[in-house]
PDB file of C-alpha atoms in Angstrom:
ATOM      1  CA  UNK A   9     -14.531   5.506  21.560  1.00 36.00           C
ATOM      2  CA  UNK A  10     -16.558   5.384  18.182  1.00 41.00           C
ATOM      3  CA  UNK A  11     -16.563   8.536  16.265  1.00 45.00           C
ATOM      4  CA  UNK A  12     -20.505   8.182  15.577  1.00 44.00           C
ATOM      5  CA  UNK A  13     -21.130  11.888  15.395  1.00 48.00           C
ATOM      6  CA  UNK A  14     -20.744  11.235  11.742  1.00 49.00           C
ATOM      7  CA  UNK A  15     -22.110   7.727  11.728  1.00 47.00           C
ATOM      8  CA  UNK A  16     -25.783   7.488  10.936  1.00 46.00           C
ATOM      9  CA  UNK A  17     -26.851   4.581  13.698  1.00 43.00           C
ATOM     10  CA  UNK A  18     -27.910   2.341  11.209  1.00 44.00           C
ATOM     11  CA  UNK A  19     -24.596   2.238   9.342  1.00 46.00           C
ATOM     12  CA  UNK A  20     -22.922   1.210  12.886  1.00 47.00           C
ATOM     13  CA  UNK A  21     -20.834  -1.386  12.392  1.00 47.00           C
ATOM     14  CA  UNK A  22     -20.810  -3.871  15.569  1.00 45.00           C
ATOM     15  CA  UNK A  23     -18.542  -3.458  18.170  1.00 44.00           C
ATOM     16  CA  UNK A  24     -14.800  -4.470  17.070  1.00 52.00           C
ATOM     17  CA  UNK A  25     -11.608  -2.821  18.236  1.00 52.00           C
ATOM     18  CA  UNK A  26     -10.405  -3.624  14.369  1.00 71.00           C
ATOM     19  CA  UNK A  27      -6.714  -3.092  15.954  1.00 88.00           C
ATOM     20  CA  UNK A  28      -4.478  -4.897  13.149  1.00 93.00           C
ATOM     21  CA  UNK A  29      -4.910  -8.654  12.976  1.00 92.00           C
ATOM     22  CA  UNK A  30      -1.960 -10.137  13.049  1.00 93.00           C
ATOM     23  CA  UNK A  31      -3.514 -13.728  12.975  1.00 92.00           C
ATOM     24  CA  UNK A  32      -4.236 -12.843   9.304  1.00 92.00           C
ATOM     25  CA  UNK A  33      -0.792 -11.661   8.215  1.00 93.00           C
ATOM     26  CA  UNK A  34       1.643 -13.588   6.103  1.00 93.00           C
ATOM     27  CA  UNK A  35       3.689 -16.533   7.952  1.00 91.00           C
ATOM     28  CA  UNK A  36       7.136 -15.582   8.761  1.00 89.00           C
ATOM     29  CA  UNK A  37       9.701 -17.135  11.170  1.00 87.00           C
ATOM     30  CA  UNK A  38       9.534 -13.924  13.025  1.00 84.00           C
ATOM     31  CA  UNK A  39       5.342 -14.213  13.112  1.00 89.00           C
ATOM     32  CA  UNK A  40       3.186 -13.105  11.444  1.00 95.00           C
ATOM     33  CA  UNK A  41       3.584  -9.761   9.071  1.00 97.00           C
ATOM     34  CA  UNK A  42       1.328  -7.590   7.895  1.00 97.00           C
ATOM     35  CA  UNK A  43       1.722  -5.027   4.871  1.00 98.00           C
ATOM     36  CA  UNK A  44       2.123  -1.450   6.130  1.00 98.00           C
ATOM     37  CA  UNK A  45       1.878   1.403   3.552  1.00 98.00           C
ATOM     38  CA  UNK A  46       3.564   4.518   4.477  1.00 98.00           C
ATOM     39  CA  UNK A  47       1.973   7.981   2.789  1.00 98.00           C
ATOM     40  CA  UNK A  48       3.257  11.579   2.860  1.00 98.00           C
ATOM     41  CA  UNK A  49       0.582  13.119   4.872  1.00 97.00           C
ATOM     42  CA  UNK A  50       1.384  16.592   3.340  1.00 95.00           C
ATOM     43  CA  UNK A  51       1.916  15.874  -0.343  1.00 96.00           C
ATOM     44  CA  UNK A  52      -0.267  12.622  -0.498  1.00 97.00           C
ATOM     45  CA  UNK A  53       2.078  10.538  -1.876  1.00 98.00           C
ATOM     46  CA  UNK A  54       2.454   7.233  -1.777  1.00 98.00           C
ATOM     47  CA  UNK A  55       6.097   6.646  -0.327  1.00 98.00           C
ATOM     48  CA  UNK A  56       6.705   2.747   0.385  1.00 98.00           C
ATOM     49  CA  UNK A  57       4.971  -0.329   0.883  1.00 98.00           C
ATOM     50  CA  UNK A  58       6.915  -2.486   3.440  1.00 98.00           C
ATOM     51  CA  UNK A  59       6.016  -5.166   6.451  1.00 98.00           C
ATOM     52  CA  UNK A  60       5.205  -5.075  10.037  1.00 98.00           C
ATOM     53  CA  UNK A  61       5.269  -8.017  12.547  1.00 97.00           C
ATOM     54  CA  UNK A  62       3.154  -7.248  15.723  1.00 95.00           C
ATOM     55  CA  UNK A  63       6.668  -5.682  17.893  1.00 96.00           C
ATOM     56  CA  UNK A  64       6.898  -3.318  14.796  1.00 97.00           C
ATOM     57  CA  UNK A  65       3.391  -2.347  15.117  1.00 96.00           C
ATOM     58  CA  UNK A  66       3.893  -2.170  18.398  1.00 95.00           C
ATOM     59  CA  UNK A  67       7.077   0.001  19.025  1.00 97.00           C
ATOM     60  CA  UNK A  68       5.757   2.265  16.086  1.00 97.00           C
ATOM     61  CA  UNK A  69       2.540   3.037  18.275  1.00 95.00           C
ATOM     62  CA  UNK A  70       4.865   3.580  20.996  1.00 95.00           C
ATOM     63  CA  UNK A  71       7.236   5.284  19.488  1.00 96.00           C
ATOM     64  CA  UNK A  72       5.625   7.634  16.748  1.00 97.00           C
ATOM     65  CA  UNK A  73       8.136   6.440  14.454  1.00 98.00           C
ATOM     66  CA  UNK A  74       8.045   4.100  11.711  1.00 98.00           C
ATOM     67  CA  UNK A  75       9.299   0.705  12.084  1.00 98.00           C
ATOM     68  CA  UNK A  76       8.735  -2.168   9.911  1.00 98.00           C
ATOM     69  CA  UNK A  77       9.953  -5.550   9.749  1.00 97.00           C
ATOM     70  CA  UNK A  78      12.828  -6.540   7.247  1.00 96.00           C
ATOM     71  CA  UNK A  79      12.176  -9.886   5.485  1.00 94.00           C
ATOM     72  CA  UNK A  80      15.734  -9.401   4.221  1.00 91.00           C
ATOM     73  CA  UNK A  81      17.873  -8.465   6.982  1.00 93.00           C
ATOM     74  CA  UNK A  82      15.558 -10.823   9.139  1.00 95.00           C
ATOM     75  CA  UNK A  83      14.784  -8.417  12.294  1.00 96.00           C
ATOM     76  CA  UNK A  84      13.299  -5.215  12.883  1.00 97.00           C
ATOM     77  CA  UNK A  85      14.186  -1.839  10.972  1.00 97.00           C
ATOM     78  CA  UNK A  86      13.717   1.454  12.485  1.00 98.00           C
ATOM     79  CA  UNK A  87      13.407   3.104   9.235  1.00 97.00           C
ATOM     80  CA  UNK A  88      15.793   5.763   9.011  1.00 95.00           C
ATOM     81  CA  UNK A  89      18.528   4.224  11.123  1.00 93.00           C
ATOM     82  CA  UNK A  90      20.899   3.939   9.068  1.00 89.00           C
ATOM     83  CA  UNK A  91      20.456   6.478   6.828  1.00 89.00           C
ATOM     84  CA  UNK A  92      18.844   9.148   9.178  1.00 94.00           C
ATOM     85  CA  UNK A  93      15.722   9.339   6.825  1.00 94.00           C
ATOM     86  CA  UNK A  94      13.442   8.412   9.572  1.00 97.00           C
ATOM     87  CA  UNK A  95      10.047   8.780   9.255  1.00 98.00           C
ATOM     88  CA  UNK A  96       7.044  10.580  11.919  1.00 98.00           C
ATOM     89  CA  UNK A  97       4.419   9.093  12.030  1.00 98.00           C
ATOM     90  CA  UNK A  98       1.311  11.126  12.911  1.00 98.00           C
ATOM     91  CA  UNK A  99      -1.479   8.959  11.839  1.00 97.00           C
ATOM     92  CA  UNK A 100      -1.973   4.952  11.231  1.00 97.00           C
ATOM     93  CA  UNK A 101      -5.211   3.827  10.088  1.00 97.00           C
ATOM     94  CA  UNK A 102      -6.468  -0.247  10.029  1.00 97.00           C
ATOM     95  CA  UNK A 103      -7.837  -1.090   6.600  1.00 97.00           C
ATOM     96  CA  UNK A 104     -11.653  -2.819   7.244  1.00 95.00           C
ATOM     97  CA  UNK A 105     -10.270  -6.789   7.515  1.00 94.00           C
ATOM     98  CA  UNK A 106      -7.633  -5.392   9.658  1.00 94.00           C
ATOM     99  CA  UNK A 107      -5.129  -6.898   7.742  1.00 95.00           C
ATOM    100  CA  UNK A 108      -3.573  -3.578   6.302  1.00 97.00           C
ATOM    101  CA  UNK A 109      -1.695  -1.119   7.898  1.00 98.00           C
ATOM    102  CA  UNK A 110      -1.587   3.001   6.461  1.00 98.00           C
ATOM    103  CA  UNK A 111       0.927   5.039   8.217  1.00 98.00           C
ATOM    104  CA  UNK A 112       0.382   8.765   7.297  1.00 98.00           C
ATOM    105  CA  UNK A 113       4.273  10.055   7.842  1.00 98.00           C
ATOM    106  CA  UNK A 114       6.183  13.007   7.780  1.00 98.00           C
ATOM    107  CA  UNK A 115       9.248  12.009   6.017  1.00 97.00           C
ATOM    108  CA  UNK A 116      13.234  13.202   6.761  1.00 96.00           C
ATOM    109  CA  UNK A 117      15.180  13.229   3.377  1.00 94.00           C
ATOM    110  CA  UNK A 118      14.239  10.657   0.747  1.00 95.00           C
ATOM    111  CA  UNK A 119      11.730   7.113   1.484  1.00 96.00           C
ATOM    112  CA  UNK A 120      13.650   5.192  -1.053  1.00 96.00           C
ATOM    113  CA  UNK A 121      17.160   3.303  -0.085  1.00 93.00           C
ATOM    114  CA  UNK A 122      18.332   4.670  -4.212  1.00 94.00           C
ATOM    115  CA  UNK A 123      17.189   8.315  -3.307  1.00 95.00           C
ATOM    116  CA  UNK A 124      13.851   8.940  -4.637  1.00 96.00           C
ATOM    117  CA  UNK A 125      11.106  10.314  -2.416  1.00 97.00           C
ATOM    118  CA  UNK A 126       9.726   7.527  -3.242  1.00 98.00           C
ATOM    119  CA  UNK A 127      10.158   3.638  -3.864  1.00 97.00           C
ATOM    120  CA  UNK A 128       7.637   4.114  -6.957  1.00 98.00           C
ATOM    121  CA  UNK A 129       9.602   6.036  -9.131  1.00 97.00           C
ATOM    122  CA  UNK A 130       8.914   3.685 -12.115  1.00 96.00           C
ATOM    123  CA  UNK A 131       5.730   4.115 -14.288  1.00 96.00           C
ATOM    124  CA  UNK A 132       4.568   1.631 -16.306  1.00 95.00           C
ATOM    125  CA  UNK A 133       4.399   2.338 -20.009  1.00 92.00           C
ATOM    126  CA  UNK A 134       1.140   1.181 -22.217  1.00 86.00           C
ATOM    127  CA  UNK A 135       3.639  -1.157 -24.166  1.00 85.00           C
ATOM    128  CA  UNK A 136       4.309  -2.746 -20.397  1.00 87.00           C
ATOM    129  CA  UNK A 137       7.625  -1.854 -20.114  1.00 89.00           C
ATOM    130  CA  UNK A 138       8.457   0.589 -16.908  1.00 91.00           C
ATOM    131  CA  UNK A 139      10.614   3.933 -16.557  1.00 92.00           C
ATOM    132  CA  UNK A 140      12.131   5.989 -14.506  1.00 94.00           C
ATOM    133  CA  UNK A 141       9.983   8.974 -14.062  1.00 94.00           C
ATOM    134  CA  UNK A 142      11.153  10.966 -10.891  1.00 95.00           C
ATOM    135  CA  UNK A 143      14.255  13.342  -9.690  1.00 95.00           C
ATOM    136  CA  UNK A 144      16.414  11.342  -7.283  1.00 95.00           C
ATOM    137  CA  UNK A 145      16.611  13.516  -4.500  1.00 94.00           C
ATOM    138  CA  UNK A 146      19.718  12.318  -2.907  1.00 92.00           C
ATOM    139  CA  UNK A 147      22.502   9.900  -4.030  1.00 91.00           C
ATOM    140  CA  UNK A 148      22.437   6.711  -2.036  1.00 89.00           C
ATOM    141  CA  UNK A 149      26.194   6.476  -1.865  1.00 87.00           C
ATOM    142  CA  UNK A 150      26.668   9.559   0.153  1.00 85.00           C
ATOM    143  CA  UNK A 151      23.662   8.520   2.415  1.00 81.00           C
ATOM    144  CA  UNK A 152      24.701   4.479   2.798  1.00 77.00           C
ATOM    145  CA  UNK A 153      28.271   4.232   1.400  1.00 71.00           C
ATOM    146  CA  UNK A 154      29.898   1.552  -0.521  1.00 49.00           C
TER     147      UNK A 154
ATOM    148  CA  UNK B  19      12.758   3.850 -22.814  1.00 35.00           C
ATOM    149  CA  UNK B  20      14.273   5.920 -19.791  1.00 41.00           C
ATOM    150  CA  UNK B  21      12.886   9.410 -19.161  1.00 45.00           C
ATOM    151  CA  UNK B  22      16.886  10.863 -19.295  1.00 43.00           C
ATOM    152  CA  UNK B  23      15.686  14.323 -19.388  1.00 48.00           C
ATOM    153  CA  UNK B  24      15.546  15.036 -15.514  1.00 49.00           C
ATOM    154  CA  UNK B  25      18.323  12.097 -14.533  1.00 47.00           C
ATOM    155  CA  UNK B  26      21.896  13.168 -14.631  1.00 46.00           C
ATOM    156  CA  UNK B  27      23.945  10.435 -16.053  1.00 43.00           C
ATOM    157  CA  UNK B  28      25.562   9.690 -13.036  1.00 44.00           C
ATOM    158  CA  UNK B  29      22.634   8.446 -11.016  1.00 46.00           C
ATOM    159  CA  UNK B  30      21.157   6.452 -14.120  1.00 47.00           C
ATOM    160  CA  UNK B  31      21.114   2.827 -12.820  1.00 47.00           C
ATOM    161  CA  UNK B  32      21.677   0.325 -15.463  1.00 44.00           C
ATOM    162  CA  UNK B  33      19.668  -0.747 -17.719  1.00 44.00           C
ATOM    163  CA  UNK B  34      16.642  -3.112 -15.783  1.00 52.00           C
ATOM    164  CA  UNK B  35      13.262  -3.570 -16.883  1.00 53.00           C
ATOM    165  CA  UNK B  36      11.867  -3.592 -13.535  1.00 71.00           C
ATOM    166  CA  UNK B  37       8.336  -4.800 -14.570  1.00 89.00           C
ATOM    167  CA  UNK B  38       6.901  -6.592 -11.423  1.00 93.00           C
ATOM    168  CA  UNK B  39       8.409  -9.517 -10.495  1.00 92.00           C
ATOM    169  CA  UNK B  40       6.267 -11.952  -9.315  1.00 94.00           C
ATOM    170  CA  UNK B  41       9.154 -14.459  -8.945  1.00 92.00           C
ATOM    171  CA  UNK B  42       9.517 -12.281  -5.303  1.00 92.00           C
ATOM    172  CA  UNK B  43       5.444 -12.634  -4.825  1.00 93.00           C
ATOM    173  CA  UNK B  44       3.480 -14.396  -2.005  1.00 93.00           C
ATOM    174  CA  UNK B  45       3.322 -18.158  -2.506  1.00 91.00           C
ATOM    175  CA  UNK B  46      -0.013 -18.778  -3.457  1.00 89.00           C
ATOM    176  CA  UNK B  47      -1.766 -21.845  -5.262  1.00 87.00           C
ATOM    177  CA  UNK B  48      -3.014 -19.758  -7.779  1.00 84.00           C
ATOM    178  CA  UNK B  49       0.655 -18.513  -8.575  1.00 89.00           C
ATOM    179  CA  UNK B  50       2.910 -15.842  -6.590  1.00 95.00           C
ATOM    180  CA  UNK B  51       0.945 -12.894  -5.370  1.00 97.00           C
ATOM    181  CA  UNK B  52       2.586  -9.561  -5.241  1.00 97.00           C
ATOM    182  CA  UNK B  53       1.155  -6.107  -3.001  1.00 98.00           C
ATOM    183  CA  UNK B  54      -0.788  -3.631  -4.708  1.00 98.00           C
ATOM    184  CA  UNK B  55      -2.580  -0.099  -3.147  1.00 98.00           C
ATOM    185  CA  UNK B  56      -4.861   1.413  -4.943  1.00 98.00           C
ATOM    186  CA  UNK B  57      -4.952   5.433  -4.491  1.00 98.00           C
ATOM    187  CA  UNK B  58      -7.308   8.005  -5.829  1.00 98.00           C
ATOM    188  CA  UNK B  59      -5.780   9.570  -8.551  1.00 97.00           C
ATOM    189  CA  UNK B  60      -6.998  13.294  -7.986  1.00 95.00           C
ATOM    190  CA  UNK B  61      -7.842  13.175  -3.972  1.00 95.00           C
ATOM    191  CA  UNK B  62      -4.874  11.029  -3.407  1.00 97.00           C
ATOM    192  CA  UNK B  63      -6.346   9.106  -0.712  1.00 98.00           C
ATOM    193  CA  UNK B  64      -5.430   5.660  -0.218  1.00 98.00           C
ATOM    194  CA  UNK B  65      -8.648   3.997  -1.384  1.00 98.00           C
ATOM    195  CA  UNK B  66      -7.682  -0.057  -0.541  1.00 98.00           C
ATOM    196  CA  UNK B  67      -4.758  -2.639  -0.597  1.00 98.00           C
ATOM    197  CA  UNK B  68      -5.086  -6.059  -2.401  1.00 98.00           C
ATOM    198  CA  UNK B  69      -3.109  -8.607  -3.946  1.00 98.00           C
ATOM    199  CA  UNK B  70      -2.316  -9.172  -7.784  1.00 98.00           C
ATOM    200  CA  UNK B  71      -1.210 -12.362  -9.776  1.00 97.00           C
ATOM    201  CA  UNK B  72       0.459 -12.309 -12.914  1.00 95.00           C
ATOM    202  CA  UNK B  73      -2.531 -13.020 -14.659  1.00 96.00           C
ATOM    203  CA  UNK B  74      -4.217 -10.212 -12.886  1.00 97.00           C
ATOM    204  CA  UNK B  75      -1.643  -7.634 -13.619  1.00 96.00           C
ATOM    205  CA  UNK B  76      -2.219  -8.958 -17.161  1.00 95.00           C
ATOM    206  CA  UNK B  77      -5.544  -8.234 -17.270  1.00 97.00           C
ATOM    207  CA  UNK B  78      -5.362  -4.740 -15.697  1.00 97.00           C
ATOM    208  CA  UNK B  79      -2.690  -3.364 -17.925  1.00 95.00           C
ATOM    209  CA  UNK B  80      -4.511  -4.594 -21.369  1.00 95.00           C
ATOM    210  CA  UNK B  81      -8.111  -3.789 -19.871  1.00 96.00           C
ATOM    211  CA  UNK B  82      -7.412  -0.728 -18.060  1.00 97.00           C
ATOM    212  CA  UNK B  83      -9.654  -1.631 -14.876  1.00 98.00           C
ATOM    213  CA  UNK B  84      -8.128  -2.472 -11.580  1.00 98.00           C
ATOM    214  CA  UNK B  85      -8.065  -6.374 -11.685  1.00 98.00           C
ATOM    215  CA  UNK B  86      -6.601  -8.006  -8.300  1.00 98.00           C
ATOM    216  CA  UNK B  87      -7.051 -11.703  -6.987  1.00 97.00           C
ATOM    217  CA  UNK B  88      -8.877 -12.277  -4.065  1.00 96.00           C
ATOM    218  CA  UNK B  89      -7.780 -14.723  -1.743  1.00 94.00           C
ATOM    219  CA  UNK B  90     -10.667 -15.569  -0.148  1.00 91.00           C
ATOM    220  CA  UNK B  91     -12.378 -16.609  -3.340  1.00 93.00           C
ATOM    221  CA  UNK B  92      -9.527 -18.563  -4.843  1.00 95.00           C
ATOM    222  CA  UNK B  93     -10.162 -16.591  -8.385  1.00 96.00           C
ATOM    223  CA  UNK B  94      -9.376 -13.242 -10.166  1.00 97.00           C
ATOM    224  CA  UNK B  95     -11.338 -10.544  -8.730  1.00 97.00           C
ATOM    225  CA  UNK B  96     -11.861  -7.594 -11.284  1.00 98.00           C
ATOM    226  CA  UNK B  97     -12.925  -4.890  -9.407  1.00 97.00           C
ATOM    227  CA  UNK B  98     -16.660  -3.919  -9.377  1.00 95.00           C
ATOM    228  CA  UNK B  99     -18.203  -6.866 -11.499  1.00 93.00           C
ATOM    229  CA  UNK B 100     -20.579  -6.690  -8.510  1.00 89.00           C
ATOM    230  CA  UNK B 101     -20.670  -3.781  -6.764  1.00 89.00           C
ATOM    231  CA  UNK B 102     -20.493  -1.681 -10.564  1.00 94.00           C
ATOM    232  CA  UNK B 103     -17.399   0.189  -7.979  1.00 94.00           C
ATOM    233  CA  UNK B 104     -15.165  -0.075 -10.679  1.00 97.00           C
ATOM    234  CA  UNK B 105     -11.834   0.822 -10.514  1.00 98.00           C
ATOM    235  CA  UNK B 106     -10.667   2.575 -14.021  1.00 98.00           C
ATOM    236  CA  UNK B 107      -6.426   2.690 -14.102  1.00 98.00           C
ATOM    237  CA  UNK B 108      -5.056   5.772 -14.665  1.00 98.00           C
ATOM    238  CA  UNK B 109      -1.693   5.147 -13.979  1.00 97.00           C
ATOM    239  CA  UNK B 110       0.862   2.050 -12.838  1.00 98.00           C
ATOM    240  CA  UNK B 111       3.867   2.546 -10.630  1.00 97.00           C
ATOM    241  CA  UNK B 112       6.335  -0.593  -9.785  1.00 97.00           C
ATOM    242  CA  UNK B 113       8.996  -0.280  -6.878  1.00 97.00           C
ATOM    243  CA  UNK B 114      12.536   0.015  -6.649  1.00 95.00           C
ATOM    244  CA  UNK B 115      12.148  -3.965  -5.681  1.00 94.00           C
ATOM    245  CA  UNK B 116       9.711  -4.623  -8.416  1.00 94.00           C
ATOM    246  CA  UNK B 117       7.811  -5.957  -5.674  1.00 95.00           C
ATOM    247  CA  UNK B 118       4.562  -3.914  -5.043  1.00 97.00           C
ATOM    248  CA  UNK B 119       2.392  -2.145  -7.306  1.00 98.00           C
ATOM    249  CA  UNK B 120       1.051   1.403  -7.277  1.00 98.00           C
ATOM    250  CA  UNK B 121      -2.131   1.931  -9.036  1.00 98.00           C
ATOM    251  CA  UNK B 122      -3.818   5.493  -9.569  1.00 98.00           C
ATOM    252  CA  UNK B 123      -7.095   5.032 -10.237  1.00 98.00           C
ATOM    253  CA  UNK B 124     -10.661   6.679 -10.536  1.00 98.00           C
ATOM    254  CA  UNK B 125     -13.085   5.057  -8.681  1.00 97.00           C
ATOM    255  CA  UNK B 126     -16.586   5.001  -9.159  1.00 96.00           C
ATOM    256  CA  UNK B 127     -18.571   4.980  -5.926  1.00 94.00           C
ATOM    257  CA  UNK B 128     -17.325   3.305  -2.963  1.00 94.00           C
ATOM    258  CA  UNK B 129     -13.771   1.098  -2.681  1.00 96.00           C
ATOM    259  CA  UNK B 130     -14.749  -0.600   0.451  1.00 96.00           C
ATOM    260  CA  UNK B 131     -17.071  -3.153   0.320  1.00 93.00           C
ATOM    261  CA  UNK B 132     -18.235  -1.873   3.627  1.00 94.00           C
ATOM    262  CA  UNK B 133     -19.206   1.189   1.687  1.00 95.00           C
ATOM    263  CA  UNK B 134     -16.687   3.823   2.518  1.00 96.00           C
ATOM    264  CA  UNK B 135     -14.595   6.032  -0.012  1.00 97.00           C
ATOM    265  CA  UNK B 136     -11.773   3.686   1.382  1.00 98.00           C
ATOM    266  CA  UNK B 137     -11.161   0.672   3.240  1.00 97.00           C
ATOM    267  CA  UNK B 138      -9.091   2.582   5.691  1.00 98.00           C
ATOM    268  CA  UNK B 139     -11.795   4.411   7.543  1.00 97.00           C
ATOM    269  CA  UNK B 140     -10.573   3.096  10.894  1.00 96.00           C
ATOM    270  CA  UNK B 141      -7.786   5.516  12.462  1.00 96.00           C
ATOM    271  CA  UNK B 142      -5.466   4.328  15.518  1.00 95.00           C
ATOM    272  CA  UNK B 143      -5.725   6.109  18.207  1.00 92.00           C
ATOM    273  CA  UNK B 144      -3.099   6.736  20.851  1.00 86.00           C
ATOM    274  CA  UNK B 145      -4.222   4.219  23.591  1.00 85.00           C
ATOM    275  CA  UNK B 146      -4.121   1.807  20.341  1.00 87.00           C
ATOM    276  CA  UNK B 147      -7.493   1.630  19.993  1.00 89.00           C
ATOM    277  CA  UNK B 148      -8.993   2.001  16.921  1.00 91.00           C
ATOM    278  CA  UNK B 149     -12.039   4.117  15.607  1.00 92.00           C
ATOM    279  CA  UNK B 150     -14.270   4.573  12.729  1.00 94.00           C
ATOM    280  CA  UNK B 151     -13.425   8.443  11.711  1.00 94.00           C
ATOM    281  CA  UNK B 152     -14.992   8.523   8.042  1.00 95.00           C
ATOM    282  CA  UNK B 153     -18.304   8.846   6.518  1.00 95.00           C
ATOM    283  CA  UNK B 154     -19.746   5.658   5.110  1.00 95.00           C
ATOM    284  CA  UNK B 155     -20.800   6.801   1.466  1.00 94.00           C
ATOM    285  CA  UNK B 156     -22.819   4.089   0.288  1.00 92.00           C
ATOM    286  CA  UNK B 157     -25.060   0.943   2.575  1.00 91.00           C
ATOM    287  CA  UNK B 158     -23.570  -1.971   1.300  1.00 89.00           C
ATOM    288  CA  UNK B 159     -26.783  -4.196   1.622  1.00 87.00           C
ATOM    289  CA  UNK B 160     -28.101  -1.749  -1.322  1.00 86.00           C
ATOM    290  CA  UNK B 161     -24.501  -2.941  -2.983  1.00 81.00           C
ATOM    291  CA  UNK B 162     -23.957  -6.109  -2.261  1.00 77.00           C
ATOM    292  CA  UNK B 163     -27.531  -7.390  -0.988  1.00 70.00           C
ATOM    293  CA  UNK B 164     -28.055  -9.663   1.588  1.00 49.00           C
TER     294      UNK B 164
END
């Protein structure tokens, strides 16, 4: 199961499945969340940062579609459900405390819920204020209404 | 402030100035805590995901170097004051929530304290296992030492 064709033996790290932790994720009435980043695996970008609880993770895996956990709305969200920007996801990687979720994604329309590709649209300016530096791509209202 | 050149007027949001806002952060004892992913500025790989306090974000936008808080040590945590893997900011992104942070950054050597270009190096696979894919690029005993 170990890709150690590339893997020098002594740079073998002992055995660990290194499947997310949840254990380690942030308490939450719904259990326990961990952060998931989701990237554009063709343009590299980053798209969103958002949450997972462990039936997230889980249907995600199952699925091959993105779904996080909304601290907000309280329950899951099957990104793009609403909106129909859904997200494929063709690769997740485990960061090395297995506390950090990457979900490498093919995205459908725009990441952002105000119509940018992506939630980090703002840049922050040496004087440490922040601006607007991307195209939205859509305009929310015609995607979520009033 | 607002880069109006490529934002027709209608889709310019009002006037916010959506520096983080670590009133939204983690609850932490050393203050609120807010998500930040560090990505390669030229490769565009995501290179590691740790957690900021004000103080931190403070300290990274007048210094310039990636500057997190680690958890696990109870203190700030500026990136590389051990391993010399410094982490010199390129560029700062804040979300539409104002509540992660995007930093592009060059790194020098390895991100991971295990040694790898990034601390995802572990990719899901589709029985949910996971596996070590990536090249370690750097033995972190010759980092870190015993």
């Amino acid at each position: 199961m170990w890709a150690t064709h590339a893997l020098p033996r002594l740079f073998l790290t002992k055995f660990d499945p290194m499947i997310p932790d949840f254990s380690k994720g942030l308490d939450h009435a719904s259990g326990k969340l961990l952060p998931a980043i989701a990237q554009d695996a063709v343009s590299g970008r980053v798209l969103m940062f958002a949450w997972m609880n462990q039936e997230a993770y889980a249907e995600t895996l199952a699925t091959g579609r993105a779904v996080y956990y909304s601290r907000s709305r309280g329950k899951l969200w099957r990104k793009g459900e609403q909106s129909g920007h859904q997200q494929k996801v063709l690769e997740m990687r485990v960061d090395c405390d297995a506390d950090a979720i990457l979900l490498l994604i093919e995205q459908t329309g725009a990441a952002c819920h105000e119509g940018f590709e992506s939630c980090f649209f703002r840049k922050v300016l040496a004087d440490g204020e922040a601006a607007v530096v991307d195209e939205r791509l859509v305009d929310p209202q015609s995607v979520y209404g009033q």
